Amino acid sequence: MAVADVVVLNTCSVTAEADRSARAYLRRVRRKNPAARVVLTGCYAQRAPEEVARLEGVSVVVGNSHKSRVMEAALSVVRREPGPKGAFVPLGALLGGRDPASAPSVWHDPLFAHAELSALPFASDAHQTRPNLKIQDGCGNRCSFCVIPGTRGPSRSVSMPECLEAVRAFVDGGGKELVLSGINLGRWGRDSSPAERLEGLVASIMENTAIPRLRISSVEPMDWTAELISLLRRYGSGESPRLARHAHLPLQSGSDTILRAMHRRYRPWHYAARVREIRAASPLAAIGADVMIGFPGESDALFRETYDFIEALPLTYLHVFPFSARPGTPAFALHEANPVHGEAVNERKAALKSLIAAKNAAFRRQFVGKTLAVVTLTDRDPVSTECLSDNFIKVSISGDHRPNQLLLARIRETSFDGLRGLALSAF
């Protein structure tokens, strides 16, 4: 970064903290390399292009609508070429006292008419362990707290042939574990003609490629169909499952009242049914959830509904995060009218973390003395090697092993947040 001519800064904007982090990183770039030109892209650039363009040190703003052209944008700033026609941000809104010649160009379209989506190629040597294959972008849901529909646009999918080609290229490069990802992954293929479904893609990958291990990232509970769950049962079995025994279902709240205020498309009993169906299909699967704390109007009693709901389910881990009021969302007005105090948010977050820590520890203990299939990660140490099991448990195995290897490990004991074991063999 200190010697770069151009720095491309990719941003998130799902929370106010994400915006602050992006601005802090921009200041860090300017301190280390004040002469560098900065191309700022991602969700912050899409959500608030005028605001981003006024930030000191930004040379080009590229919204997600034009993200496929970020390389072109980076080259344009080196060549001092103007941005594309149709950039809607008025010049006067950008200047803030600056010379007009220094005003950044803005590549942005709120309608995403120029948005393109394709599978990014993998490095031929497959040095990246457990990479993500992004096959879907955008979201058509309208959760009351979320800015993603505006920052990512409508749901768009990478085609089935392109997905299969990318998987085969990964395998040919020596890759072992691949993660299917997307903003709303369960909606993959719905925009195709004719429409396709995620379970069809997963089945095709299993049947038509030699992928050693495929992992499915976060999928909304209503998109965990019977067909998708049956694939987990079929391919997520045996000593070295090709489909990772792992399901992540965003929950947000276990209170029906809060779920309705969030405009979520399921009720607690729907969610519970899906989790239990997954557990029945894969008894040793990791099952995780996202949980939002402090949504406007969340009383102690309503939070207790969430706590009790999670306590009753066979969840093994949680991503717990506080509500962040985002301007322009329906929940922003709810927050102004009925906010939840920070002290209550912290207490509730701690309570859930304590609950899930106990559930996760119980989940991990059952593997002591048994064998797990693990993939070695990039960090190496002469004494031990960090790995990840197919069912999403951190495993430290004795010895120095190369990254990106699939091994069978005999589990000897639990650790603070994972397991320790001994490598038995590669496969």
CSV table of C-alpha atoms in Angstrom, one decimal:
chain,number,residue,atom,x,y,z
A,1,MET,CA,0.0,0.0,0.0
A,2,ALA,CA,2.9,2.4,0.8
A,3,VAL,CA,4.2,2.1,-2.8
A,4,ALA,CA,1.0,1.7,-4.7
A,5,ASP,CA,0.0,4.2,-7.4
A,6,VAL,CA,-3.6,3.2,-7.1
A,7,VAL,CA,-5.4,1.7,-4.1
A,8,VAL,CA,-8.8,0.0,-4.6
A,9,LEU,CA,-10.8,0.1,-1.4
A,10,ASN,CA,-13.7,-2.2,-1.3
A,11,THR,CA,-16.3,-1.2,1.4
A,12,CYS,CA,-19.2,-2.6,3.3
A,13,SER,CA,-22.2,-0.5,4.5
A,14,VAL,CA,-24.4,-2.9,6.3
A,15,THR,CA,-23.9,-1.0,9.6
A,16,ALA,CA,-22.8,2.5,10.6
A,17,GLU,CA,-19.6,0.9,12.1
A,18,ALA,CA,-18.8,-0.5,8.6
A,19,ASP,CA,-19.0,3.1,7.2
A,20,ARG,CA,-16.7,4.3,10.0
A,21,SER,CA,-14.2,1.5,9.3
A,22,ALA,CA,-14.1,2.4,5.6
A,23,ARG,CA,-13.4,6.1,6.4
A,24,ALA,CA,-10.7,5.1,9.0
A,25,TYR,CA,-9.0,2.8,6.5
A,26,LEU,CA,-9.1,5.6,3.8
A,27,ARG,CA,-7.3,7.9,6.3
A,28,ARG,CA,-4.7,5.2,6.9
A,29,VAL,CA,-4.1,4.8,3.2
A,30,ARG,CA,-3.6,8.6,2.9
A,31,ARG,CA,-1.1,8.6,5.8
A,32,LYS,CA,1.0,5.8,4.4
A,33,ASN,CA,0.8,6.9,0.8
A,34,PRO,CA,-0.5,10.4,0.3
A,35,ALA,CA,0.3,10.3,-3.4
A,36,ALA,CA,-1.8,7.2,-4.1
A,37,ARG,CA,-5.0,7.6,-6.1
A,38,VAL,CA,-7.9,5.8,-4.3
A,39,VAL,CA,-10.7,4.0,-6.1
A,40,LEU,CA,-13.5,3.5,-3.5
A,41,THR,CA,-16.0,0.9,-4.4
A,42,GLY,CA,-18.5,-1.5,-2.7
A,43,CYS,CA,-21.7,-0.9,-0.8
A,44,TYR,CA,-20.7,2.4,0.8
A,45,ALA,CA,-20.0,3.8,-2.6
A,46,GLN,CA,-23.4,2.5,-3.9
A,47,ARG,CA,-25.4,3.7,-0.9
A,48,ALA,CA,-24.0,7.2,-0.5
A,49,PRO,CA,-21.9,8.1,-3.6
A,50,GLU,CA,-22.1,11.9,-2.9
A,51,GLU,CA,-20.9,11.4,0.6
A,52,VAL,CA,-18.1,9.2,-0.5
A,53,ALA,CA,-17.0,11.5,-3.3
A,54,ARG,CA,-16.6,14.3,-0.7
A,55,LEU,CA,-14.2,12.3,1.4
A,56,GLU,CA,-10.6,13.6,1.2
A,57,GLY,CA,-8.4,11.5,-1.0
A,58,VAL,CA,-11.0,9.7,-3.1
A,59,SER,CA,-10.2,9.9,-6.8
A,60,VAL,CA,-12.9,7.6,-8.2
A,61,VAL,CA,-16.2,6.3,-6.8
A,62,VAL,CA,-17.4,3.0,-8.2
A,63,GLY,CA,-20.8,1.7,-7.0
A,64,ASN,CA,-21.7,-1.9,-7.0
A,65,SER,CA,-23.7,-1.2,-10.2
A,66,HIS,CA,-20.3,-0.8,-12.0
A,67,LYS,CA,-18.1,-3.1,-9.9
A,68,SER,CA,-17.3,-5.3,-12.9
A,69,ARG,CA,-15.6,-2.2,-14.4
A,70,VAL,CA,-13.5,-1.4,-11.4
A,71,MET,CA,-10.2,-2.2,-13.2
A,72,GLU,CA,-11.3,0.2,-16.0
A,73,ALA,CA,-12.0,2.8,-13.3
A,74,ALA,CA,-8.6,2.3,-11.8
A,75,LEU,CA,-6.9,2.7,-15.1
A,76,SER,CA,-8.9,5.8,-15.9
A,77,VAL,CA,-7.5,7.6,-12.8
A,78,VAL,CA,-4.0,6.8,-13.9
A,79,ARG,CA,-4.7,8.0,-17.4
A,80,ARG,CA,-6.7,11.0,-16.0
A,81,GLU,CA,-9.7,10.0,-18.2
A,82,PRO,CA,-13.2,11.1,-17.3
A,83,GLY,CA,-15.7,8.6,-15.9
A,84,PRO,CA,-18.6,7.1,-17.9
A,85,LYS,CA,-21.4,9.1,-19.2
A,86,GLY,CA,-24.5,9.3,-17.0
A,87,ALA,CA,-22.8,9.6,-13.7
A,88,PHE,CA,-25.6,11.3,-11.8
A,89,VAL,CA,-23.8,13.1,-9.0
A,90,PRO,CA,-23.8,16.8,-9.6
A,91,LEU,CA,-20.3,18.3,-9.7
A,92,GLY,CA,-21.2,21.0,-7.2
A,93,ALA,CA,-22.1,18.3,-4.7
A,94,LEU,CA,-18.6,16.9,-4.9
A,95,LEU,CA,-16.4,19.9,-4.7
A,96,GLY,CA,-16.6,21.0,-1.1
A,97,GLY,CA,-14.2,23.8,-1.8
A,98,ARG,CA,-11.9,21.7,-4.0
A,99,ASP,CA,-10.6,22.6,-7.5
A,100,PRO,CA,-13.1,21.2,-10.1
A,101,ALA,CA,-10.2,19.5,-11.8
A,102,SER,CA,-9.7,17.4,-8.7
A,103,ALA,CA,-13.3,16.3,-8.3
A,104,PRO,CA,-13.6,12.5,-8.4
A,105,SER,CA,-15.4,10.7,-11.2
A,106,VAL,CA,-18.5,8.7,-10.1
A,107,TRP,CA,-19.5,5.4,-11.6
A,108,HIS,CA,-23.0,4.7,-10.2
A,109,ASP,CA,-26.4,3.6,-11.3
A,110,PRO,CA,-29.2,3.2,-8.8
A,111,LEU,CA,-31.1,0.9,-11.1
A,112,PHE,CA,-28.2,-1.5,-11.7
A,113,ALA,CA,-28.7,-1.4,-15.4
A,114,HIS,CA,-25.0,-1.9,-16.0
A,115,ALA,CA,-24.5,-4.6,-13.4
A,116,GLU,CA,-22.8,-7.8,-14.5
A,117,LEU,CA,-22.1,-10.9,-12.5
A,118,SER,CA,-19.7,-13.7,-13.4
A,119,ALA,CA,-17.6,-16.2,-11.5
A,120,LEU,CA,-14.2,-14.9,-10.7
A,121,PRO,CA,-11.4,-17.2,-11.9
A,122,PHE,CA,-9.3,-19.1,-9.3
A,123,ALA,CA,-5.5,-18.9,-9.2
A,124,SER,CA,-4.1,-21.8,-11.2
A,125,ASP,CA,-2.0,-23.0,-8.3
A,126,ALA,CA,-4.9,-23.0,-5.9
A,127,HIS,CA,-2.9,-21.5,-3.1
A,128,GLN,CA,-6.0,-20.0,-1.6
A,129,THR,CA,-7.5,-22.4,1.0
A,130,ARG,CA,-11.3,-22.7,1.2
A,131,PRO,CA,-12.0,-19.9,-1.3
A,132,ASN,CA,-15.5,-18.6,-2.0
A,133,LEU,CA,-17.2,-19.0,-5.3
A,134,LYS,CA,-19.7,-16.2,-5.5
A,135,ILE,CA,-22.6,-17.4,-7.7
A,136,GLN,CA,-25.3,-14.9,-6.7
A,137,ASP,CA,-25.6,-11.2,-5.8
A,138,GLY,CA,-28.4,-8.9,-4.8
A,139,CYS,CA,-31.5,-9.4,-2.8
A,140,GLY,CA,-35.2,-9.0,-3.4
A,141,ASN,CA,-36.2,-9.2,0.3
A,142,ARG,CA,-37.3,-6.0,2.0
A,143,CYS,CA,-36.2,-6.6,5.6
A,144,SER,CA,-37.0,-3.3,7.5
A,145,PHE,CA,-33.5,-2.9,8.9
A,146,CYS,CA,-31.4,-3.7,5.7
A,147,VAL,CA,-29.8,-1.5,3.1
A,148,ILE,CA,-28.7,-4.5,0.9
A,149,PRO,CA,-31.5,-4.2,-1.7
A,150,GLY,CA,-30.3,-0.7,-2.4
A,151,THR,CA,-26.6,-1.4,-2.3
A,152,ARG,CA,-26.6,-4.7,-4.2
A,153,GLY,CA,-29.6,-4.4,-6.5
A,154,PRO,CA,-31.9,-7.2,-7.5
A,155,SER,CA,-31.0,-10.9,-7.3
A,156,ARG,CA,-28.7,-12.0,-10.1
A,157,SER,CA,-27.1,-15.4,-10.7
A,158,VAL,CA,-24.1,-16.9,-12.4
A,159,SER,CA,-25.2,-19.4,-15.0
A,160,MET,CA,-25.1,-23.1,-14.3
A,161,PRO,CA,-22.5,-23.8,-17.0
A,162,GLU,CA,-20.2,-21.0,-15.7
A,163,CYS,CA,-20.6,-22.3,-12.1
A,164,LEU,CA,-19.6,-25.9,-13.2
A,165,GLU,CA,-16.7,-24.5,-15.2
A,166,ALA,CA,-15.4,-22.6,-12.2
A,167,VAL,CA,-15.7,-25.6,-9.9
A,168,ARG,CA,-13.8,-27.8,-12.4
A,169,ALA,CA,-11.1,-25.2,-12.7
A,170,PHE,CA,-10.8,-25.1,-9.0
A,171,VAL,CA,-10.4,-28.9,-8.8
A,172,ASP,CA,-7.9,-28.9,-11.7
A,173,GLY,CA,-5.8,-26.4,-9.8
A,174,GLY,CA,-5.6,-28.8,-6.8
A,175,GLY,CA,-8.3,-27.2,-4.7
A,176,LYS,CA,-9.8,-29.2,-1.9
A,177,GLU,CA,-12.7,-27.3,-0.3
A,178,LEU,CA,-14.9,-24.7,-2.1
A,179,VAL,CA,-17.5,-22.5,-0.5
A,180,LEU,CA,-20.6,-21.6,-2.5
A,181,SER,CA,-21.6,-18.0,-1.5
A,182,GLY,CA,-24.0,-15.2,-2.4
A,183,ILE,CA,-25.8,-12.3,-0.9
A,184,ASN,CA,-29.0,-14.3,-0.9
A,185,LEU,CA,-27.7,-17.7,-2.0
A,186,GLY,CA,-30.9,-19.5,-1.7
A,187,ARG,CA,-32.3,-17.4,-4.5
A,188,TRP,CA,-29.7,-18.6,-7.0
A,189,GLY,CA,-31.2,-19.4,-10.4
A,190,ARG,CA,-34.6,-17.8,-9.8
A,191,ASP,CA,-33.7,-15.0,-12.3
A,192,SER,CA,-32.6,-17.5,-15.0
A,193,SER,CA,-34.8,-18.5,-18.0
A,194,PRO,CA,-36.0,-21.1,-17.4
A,195,ALA,CA,-35.8,-20.6,-13.6
A,196,GLU,CA,-33.4,-22.9,-11.7
A,197,ARG,CA,-32.9,-23.6,-8.0
A,198,LEU,CA,-29.9,-23.9,-5.7
A,199,GLU,CA,-30.5,-27.6,-5.0
A,200,GLY,CA,-30.3,-28.3,-8.7
A,201,LEU,CA,-26.9,-26.6,-8.9
A,202,VAL,CA,-25.6,-28.5,-5.8
A,203,ALA,CA,-26.7,-31.8,-7.3
A,204,SER,CA,-25.1,-31.0,-10.6
A,205,ILE,CA,-21.8,-30.1,-8.9
A,206,MET,CA,-21.9,-33.3,-7.0
A,207,GLU,CA,-22.7,-35.4,-10.0
A,208,ASN,CA,-20.6,-33.7,-12.7
A,209,THR,CA,-17.4,-32.6,-11.0
A,210,ALA,CA,-14.8,-34.2,-8.8
A,211,ILE,CA,-14.9,-31.6,-6.1
A,212,PRO,CA,-13.5,-33.2,-2.9
A,213,ARG,CA,-15.6,-31.0,-0.6
A,214,LEU,CA,-18.3,-28.4,-1.2
A,215,ARG,CA,-19.6,-26.1,1.5
A,216,ILE,CA,-22.8,-24.1,1.3
A,217,SER,CA,-22.7,-20.8,3.0
A,218,SER,CA,-25.6,-18.9,4.5
A,219,VAL,CA,-29.1,-19.8,3.1
A,220,GLU,CA,-32.4,-18.3,4.3
A,221,PRO,CA,-34.5,-20.8,6.3
A,222,MET,CA,-37.3,-20.8,3.7
A,223,ASP,CA,-34.8,-21.8,1.0
A,224,TRP,CA,-33.7,-24.9,2.9
A,225,THR,CA,-36.0,-27.0,0.8
A,226,ALA,CA,-36.7,-30.7,1.3
A,227,GLU,CA,-34.6,-31.3,-1.8
A,228,LEU,CA,-31.6,-29.4,-0.5
A,229,ILE,CA,-31.8,-31.1,2.8
A,230,SER,CA,-31.9,-34.5,1.1
A,231,LEU,CA,-28.6,-33.6,-0.7
A,232,LEU,CA,-27.1,-33.0,2.7
A,233,ARG,CA,-28.2,-36.4,3.8
A,234,ARG,CA,-26.9,-38.1,0.6
A,235,TYR,CA,-23.5,-36.4,0.2
A,236,GLY,CA,-22.9,-35.3,3.8
A,237,SER,CA,-22.2,-38.8,5.1
A,238,GLY,CA,-19.4,-41.2,5.4
A,239,GLU,CA,-15.9,-40.7,6.8
A,240,SER,CA,-15.0,-37.9,4.4
A,241,PRO,CA,-18.2,-36.2,3.2
A,242,ARG,CA,-18.1,-34.4,-0.1
A,243,LEU,CA,-20.8,-32.0,1.0
A,244,ALA,CA,-19.8,-30.4,4.3
A,245,ARG,CA,-22.1,-31.2,7.2
A,246,HIS,CA,-22.8,-27.5,7.8
A,247,ALA,CA,-25.9,-25.4,7.6
A,248,HIS,CA,-26.2,-21.6,8.3
A,249,LEU,CA,-29.7,-20.2,8.6
A,250,PRO,CA,-30.1,-16.5,9.4
A,251,LEU,CA,-32.5,-16.2,12.3
A,252,GLN,CA,-32.3,-12.5,13.5
A,253,SER,CA,-34.8,-13.0,16.3
A,254,GLY,CA,-36.8,-15.8,17.9
A,255,SER,CA,-39.6,-13.5,18.8
A,256,ASP,CA,-42.6,-13.5,16.4
A,257,THR,CA,-43.3,-9.9,17.2
A,258,ILE,CA,-39.8,-8.8,16.3
A,259,LEU,CA,-39.7,-10.9,13.2
A,260,ARG,CA,-42.9,-9.3,11.9
A,261,ALA,CA,-41.4,-5.8,12.6
A,262,MET,CA,-38.3,-6.9,10.8
A,263,HIS,CA,-40.4,-7.9,7.8
A,264,ARG,CA,-38.8,-11.4,7.8
A,265,ARG,CA,-40.6,-14.0,5.7
A,266,TYR,CA,-40.9,-16.8,8.2
A,267,ARG,CA,-42.2,-17.3,11.7
A,268,PRO,CA,-40.3,-18.9,14.6
A,269,TRP,CA,-42.0,-22.2,14.2
A,270,HIS,CA,-41.1,-22.3,10.5
A,271,TYR,CA,-37.4,-21.8,11.4
A,272,ALA,CA,-37.5,-24.4,14.1
A,273,ALA,CA,-39.0,-27.0,11.7
A,274,ARG,CA,-36.2,-26.4,9.2
A,275,VAL,CA,-33.5,-26.7,11.8
A,276,ARG,CA,-34.9,-30.0,13.1
A,277,GLU,CA,-35.2,-31.4,9.6
A,278,ILE,CA,-31.5,-30.6,9.0
A,279,ARG,CA,-30.5,-32.1,12.3
A,280,ALA,CA,-32.5,-35.3,11.4
A,281,ALA,CA,-30.8,-35.5,8.0
A,282,SER,CA,-27.3,-34.8,9.4
A,283,PRO,CA,-27.0,-35.6,13.1
A,284,LEU,CA,-23.4,-34.3,13.3
A,285,ALA,CA,-23.8,-31.2,11.3
A,286,ALA,CA,-22.8,-27.7,12.5
A,287,ILE,CA,-25.9,-25.5,12.5
A,288,GLY,CA,-25.4,-21.8,12.9
A,289,ALA,CA,-27.5,-18.6,12.9
A,290,ASP,CA,-27.2,-14.8,12.7
A,291,VAL,CA,-29.0,-13.1,15.6
A,292,MET,CA,-29.6,-9.3,15.9
A,293,ILE,CA,-29.8,-7.8,19.3
A,294,GLY,CA,-31.6,-4.5,20.2
A,295,PHE,CA,-34.0,-4.2,17.3
A,296,PRO,CA,-36.3,-1.2,18.1
A,297,GLY,CA,-39.0,-2.2,20.6
A,298,GLU,CA,-37.2,-5.4,21.7
A,299,SER,CA,-38.2,-5.5,25.4
A,300,ASP,CA,-36.7,-7.8,28.0
A,301,ALA,CA,-39.7,-10.2,27.5
A,302,LEU,CA,-39.3,-10.3,23.8
A,303,PHE,CA,-35.5,-10.9,24.1
A,304,ARG,CA,-36.3,-13.7,26.5
A,305,GLU,CA,-38.4,-15.3,23.7
A,306,THR,CA,-35.3,-15.3,21.5
A,307,TYR,CA,-33.1,-16.7,24.3
A,308,ASP,CA,-35.6,-19.5,25.0
A,309,PHE,CA,-36.0,-20.3,21.3
A,310,ILE,CA,-32.3,-20.6,20.7
A,311,GLU,CA,-31.9,-22.7,23.9
A,312,ALA,CA,-34.4,-25.2,22.6
A,313,LEU,CA,-32.8,-25.7,19.2
A,314,PRO,CA,-29.8,-27.8,18.3
A,315,LEU,CA,-27.7,-24.8,17.1
A,316,THR,CA,-24.0,-25.1,17.5
A,317,TYR,CA,-22.8,-21.5,16.9
A,318,LEU,CA,-24.1,-17.9,16.5
A,319,HIS,CA,-23.1,-14.7,14.9
A,320,VAL,CA,-24.5,-12.1,17.4
A,321,PHE,CA,-24.5,-8.5,16.4
A,322,PRO,CA,-26.3,-5.3,17.6
A,323,PHE,CA,-29.0,-3.5,15.5
A,324,SER,CA,-27.6,-0.6,13.5
A,325,ALA,CA,-30.0,2.1,12.4
A,326,ARG,CA,-29.5,2.8,8.7
A,327,PRO,CA,-30.9,6.0,7.2
A,328,GLY,CA,-33.6,5.3,4.6
A,329,THR,CA,-34.8,2.0,6.1
A,330,PRO,CA,-38.2,1.6,7.9
A,331,ALA,CA,-36.4,0.5,11.0
A,332,PHE,CA,-34.6,3.8,11.2
A,333,ALA,CA,-37.9,5.5,12.2
A,334,LEU,CA,-38.7,2.7,14.6
A,335,HIS,CA,-35.3,3.3,16.2
A,336,GLU,CA,-35.9,7.0,16.6
A,337,ALA,CA,-39.3,6.3,18.3
A,338,ASN,CA,-38.3,3.3,20.4
A,339,PRO,CA,-34.6,2.6,20.7
A,340,VAL,CA,-33.0,-0.1,22.9
A,341,HIS,CA,-30.4,1.2,25.2
A,342,GLY,CA,-26.8,0.1,24.7
A,343,GLU,CA,-26.5,-1.4,28.2
A,344,ALA,CA,-29.4,-3.7,27.5
A,345,VAL,CA,-27.9,-4.7,24.1
A,346,ASN,CA,-24.6,-5.6,25.8
A,347,GLU,CA,-26.2,-7.6,28.5
A,348,ARG,CA,-28.3,-9.5,25.9
A,349,LYS,CA,-25.3,-10.1,23.7
A,350,ALA,CA,-23.4,-11.5,26.6
A,351,ALA,CA,-26.2,-13.8,27.6
A,352,LEU,CA,-26.5,-15.3,24.1
A,353,LYS,CA,-22.7,-15.7,23.8
A,354,SER,CA,-22.7,-17.6,27.1
A,355,LEU,CA,-25.6,-19.8,26.0
A,356,ILE,CA,-24.1,-20.7,22.6
A,357,ALA,CA,-20.6,-21.3,24.2
A,358,ALA,CA,-22.1,-24.0,26.3
A,359,LYS,CA,-24.0,-25.5,23.4
A,360,ASN,CA,-20.9,-25.4,21.2
A,361,ALA,CA,-18.8,-27.1,23.9
A,362,ALA,CA,-21.3,-29.9,24.2
A,363,PHE,CA,-21.3,-30.3,20.4
A,364,ARG,CA,-17.5,-30.5,20.3
A,365,ARG,CA,-17.1,-33.0,23.2
A,366,GLN,CA,-18.9,-35.7,21.3
A,367,PHE,CA,-16.0,-36.0,18.8
A,368,VAL,CA,-13.3,-36.8,21.3
A,369,GLY,CA,-12.0,-40.3,20.4
A,370,LYS,CA,-13.5,-40.1,17.0
A,371,THR,CA,-12.3,-39.3,13.5
A,372,LEU,CA,-13.0,-36.1,11.6
A,373,ALA,CA,-12.2,-35.1,8.0
A,374,VAL,CA,-10.3,-31.8,8.1
A,375,VAL,CA,-8.8,-29.3,5.6
A,376,THR,CA,-5.4,-27.7,6.5
A,377,LEU,CA,-5.4,-24.0,6.6
A,378,THR,CA,-2.7,-21.5,5.6
A,379,ASP,CA,-1.1,-20.8,9.0
A,380,ARG,CA,1.9,-23.2,9.6
A,381,ASP,CA,3.8,-24.0,12.7
A,382,PRO,CA,6.4,-26.7,13.4
A,383,VAL,CA,4.4,-28.1,16.3
A,384,SER,CA,0.8,-28.0,15.0
A,385,THR,CA,-1.3,-27.2,12.0
A,386,GLU,CA,-4.7,-25.4,12.1
A,387,CYS,CA,-7.5,-27.1,10.3
A,388,LEU,CA,-11.2,-26.9,9.8
A,389,SER,CA,-13.5,-29.9,10.0
A,390,ASP,CA,-16.3,-30.4,7.5
A,391,ASN,CA,-18.7,-29.7,10.3
A,392,PHE,CA,-17.1,-26.3,11.0
A,393,ILE,CA,-15.0,-27.0,14.0
A,394,LYS,CA,-11.5,-25.6,14.5
A,395,VAL,CA,-9.1,-28.5,14.8
A,396,SER,CA,-5.4,-28.3,15.7
A,397,ILE,CA,-3.4,-31.4,14.6
A,398,SER,CA,0.1,-32.3,15.6
A,399,GLY,CA,2.9,-31.6,13.2
A,400,ASP,CA,3.6,-29.3,10.3
A,401,HIS,CA,1.3,-30.0,7.3
A,402,ARG,CA,1.1,-28.1,4.1
A,403,PRO,CA,-2.1,-26.0,3.6
A,404,ASN,CA,-4.9,-27.1,1.3
A,405,GLN,CA,-4.7,-30.8,2.3
A,406,LEU,CA,-7.7,-33.0,3.2
A,407,LEU,CA,-6.8,-35.3,6.1
A,408,LEU,CA,-8.4,-37.6,8.5
A,409,ALA,CA,-7.7,-36.7,12.1
A,410,ARG,CA,-8.2,-38.6,15.3
A,411,ILE,CA,-9.6,-36.3,18.0
A,412,ARG,CA,-7.8,-36.5,21.3
A,413,GLU,CA,-9.3,-33.6,23.4
A,414,THR,CA,-11.2,-30.4,23.3
A,415,SER,CA,-9.5,-27.0,23.4
A,416,PHE,CA,-10.8,-23.5,24.3
A,417,ASP,CA,-12.8,-23.1,21.1
A,418,GLY,CA,-12.0,-26.2,19.1
A,419,LEU,CA,-10.5,-29.7,19.1
A,420,ARG,CA,-7.0,-31.2,19.1
A,421,GLY,CA,-6.0,-34.3,17.3
A,422,LEU,CA,-3.5,-36.4,15.4
A,423,ALA,CA,-3.4,-36.7,11.6
A,424,LEU,CA,-4.1,-40.2,10.4
A,425,SER,CA,-4.0,-40.1,6.6
A,426,ALA,CA,-4.6,-37.9,3.5
A,427,PHE,CA,-7.5,-38.6,1.1
